[in-house]
């Protein structure tokens, strides 16, 4: 149960962005947030696929503790969080943040957007 709670702290994604548009570095912070979240979710997946967790779930199944194993497999939200995070990071990977921040006029913004 504690594992699920800890995993859900990362997999329950915010409904709105925690970064205020008025902040100067909001876009850079949001980009860093999604990239780091993708790394952390990958680390969790690695741990869930480890032999230690596999042994624990096998023992729980053998002891007929199906609720615990099903909860770990189905209630973490990992698949949805990983899919959503991958979609966001794939989009942001090509986002010309530095060019947009350096743009001094509309022509610079247009040039940055055309680089996508």
Short mmCIF file of C-alpha atoms in Angstrom, two decimals:
data_model
loop_
_atom_site.label_atom_id
_atom_site.label_comp_id
_atom_site.label_asym_id
_atom_site.label_seq_id
_atom_site.Cartn_x
_atom_site.Cartn_y
_atom_site.Cartn_z
CA UNK A 1 0.00 0.00 0.00
CA UNK A 2 2.84 2.40 0.84
CA UNK A 3 4.46 1.69 -2.54
CA UNK A 4 1.26 2.69 -4.33
CA UNK A 5 0.96 5.93 -2.35
CA UNK A 6 4.58 6.83 -3.12
CA UNK A 7 4.18 6.08 -6.84
CA UNK A 8 0.93 8.04 -7.04
CA UNK A 9 2.73 11.13 -5.75
CA UNK A 10 4.39 11.28 -9.18
CA UNK A 11 1.76 9.71 -11.39
CA UNK A 12 -1.19 11.87 -10.38
CA UNK A 13 -0.48 14.72 -12.77
CA UNK A 14 -1.66 18.27 -12.10
CA UNK A 15 -4.81 19.41 -13.89
CA UNK A 16 -3.23 22.79 -14.56
CA UNK A 17 0.33 23.87 -14.89
CA UNK A 18 1.98 24.94 -11.63
CA UNK A 19 3.98 27.59 -13.48
CA UNK A 20 2.55 31.08 -13.71
CA UNK A 21 2.81 32.63 -17.21
CA UNK A 22 3.86 35.95 -15.69
CA UNK A 23 7.06 34.47 -14.26
CA UNK A 24 10.16 35.19 -16.33
CA UNK A 25 11.50 31.64 -16.40
CA UNK A 26 8.15 29.83 -16.31
CA UNK A 27 8.61 28.22 -19.72
CA UNK A 28 12.11 26.99 -18.90
CA UNK A 29 10.94 25.69 -15.51
CA UNK A 30 8.03 23.85 -17.10
CA UNK A 31 10.31 22.29 -19.72
CA UNK A 32 12.70 21.14 -16.96
CA UNK A 33 9.76 19.83 -14.92
CA UNK A 34 8.45 17.57 -17.70
CA UNK A 35 11.91 16.31 -18.64
CA UNK A 36 12.70 15.47 -14.99
CA UNK A 37 9.29 13.85 -14.49
CA UNK A 38 9.96 11.59 -17.46
CA UNK A 39 13.30 10.55 -15.90
CA UNK A 40 11.69 9.88 -12.51
CA UNK A 41 8.86 7.83 -14.02
CA UNK A 42 11.47 5.80 -15.88
CA UNK A 43 13.25 5.18 -12.58
CA UNK A 44 10.01 3.98 -10.99
CA UNK A 45 9.33 1.66 -13.92
CA UNK A 46 12.84 0.26 -13.56
CA UNK A 47 12.24 -0.42 -9.87
CA UNK A 48 8.83 -2.01 -10.54
CA UNK A 49 10.48 -4.32 -13.08
CA UNK A 50 13.28 -5.28 -10.68
CA UNK A 51 13.71 -8.82 -9.43
CA UNK A 52 13.03 -7.67 -5.85
CA UNK A 53 9.57 -6.33 -6.70
CA UNK A 54 8.93 -9.36 -8.90
CA UNK A 55 9.74 -11.67 -6.01
CA UNK A 56 7.53 -9.70 -3.64
CA UNK A 57 4.55 -9.76 -5.99
CA UNK A 58 5.10 -13.47 -6.67
CA UNK A 59 5.07 -14.15 -2.92
CA UNK A 60 1.90 -12.10 -2.51
CA UNK A 61 0.22 -14.02 -5.34
CA UNK A 62 1.29 -17.33 -3.83
CA UNK A 63 -0.18 -16.21 -0.50
CA UNK A 64 -3.38 -15.36 -2.40
CA UNK A 65 -3.06 -11.65 -1.60
CA UNK A 66 -4.54 -10.70 -4.96
CA UNK A 67 -5.86 -7.34 -3.81
CA UNK A 68 -2.33 -6.16 -3.02
CA UNK A 69 -0.86 -7.36 -6.31
CA UNK A 70 -3.73 -6.01 -8.40
CA UNK A 71 -3.54 -2.67 -6.63
CA UNK A 72 0.17 -2.42 -7.37
CA UNK A 73 -0.35 -3.34 -11.00
CA UNK A 74 -3.49 -1.30 -11.68
CA UNK A 75 -3.83 1.59 -9.22
CA UNK A 76 -0.53 3.38 -9.66
CA UNK A 77 -1.46 5.24 -12.84
CA UNK A 78 2.00 4.54 -14.29
CA UNK A 79 0.92 3.75 -17.84
CA UNK A 80 -1.20 6.88 -18.18
CA UNK A 81 1.41 9.12 -16.57
CA UNK A 82 4.24 7.73 -18.70
CA UNK A 83 2.18 8.08 -21.90
CA UNK A 84 1.12 11.63 -21.12
CA UNK A 85 4.61 12.67 -20.04
CA UNK A 86 6.11 11.20 -23.21
CA UNK A 87 3.61 13.13 -25.32
CA UNK A 88 4.43 16.39 -23.55
CA UNK A 89 8.20 15.90 -23.69
CA UNK A 90 8.05 14.91 -27.37
CA UNK A 91 6.23 18.16 -28.08
CA UNK A 92 8.52 20.28 -25.91
CA UNK A 93 11.69 18.67 -27.29
CA UNK A 94 11.29 20.68 -30.48
CA UNK A 95 9.97 23.84 -28.82
CA UNK A 96 12.40 26.68 -29.67
CA UNK A 97 12.48 28.16 -26.16
CA UNK A 98 15.89 29.84 -26.40
CA UNK A 99 15.12 31.36 -29.81
CA UNK A 100 11.80 32.68 -28.56
CA UNK A 101 13.39 34.18 -25.47
CA UNK A 102 16.10 35.81 -27.59
CA UNK A 103 13.64 37.21 -30.14
CA UNK A 104 13.60 40.99 -30.00
CA UNK A 105 10.73 41.52 -32.42
CA UNK A 106 7.92 39.72 -34.23
CA UNK A 107 10.27 38.70 -37.04
CA UNK A 108 12.45 36.91 -34.48
CA UNK A 109 9.41 35.16 -33.04
CA UNK A 110 8.29 34.14 -36.54
CA UNK A 111 11.76 32.80 -37.33
CA UNK A 112 11.79 30.81 -34.09
CA UNK A 113 8.36 29.35 -34.80
CA UNK A 114 9.33 28.45 -38.35
CA UNK A 115 12.20 26.38 -36.99
CA UNK A 116 9.73 23.89 -35.53
#
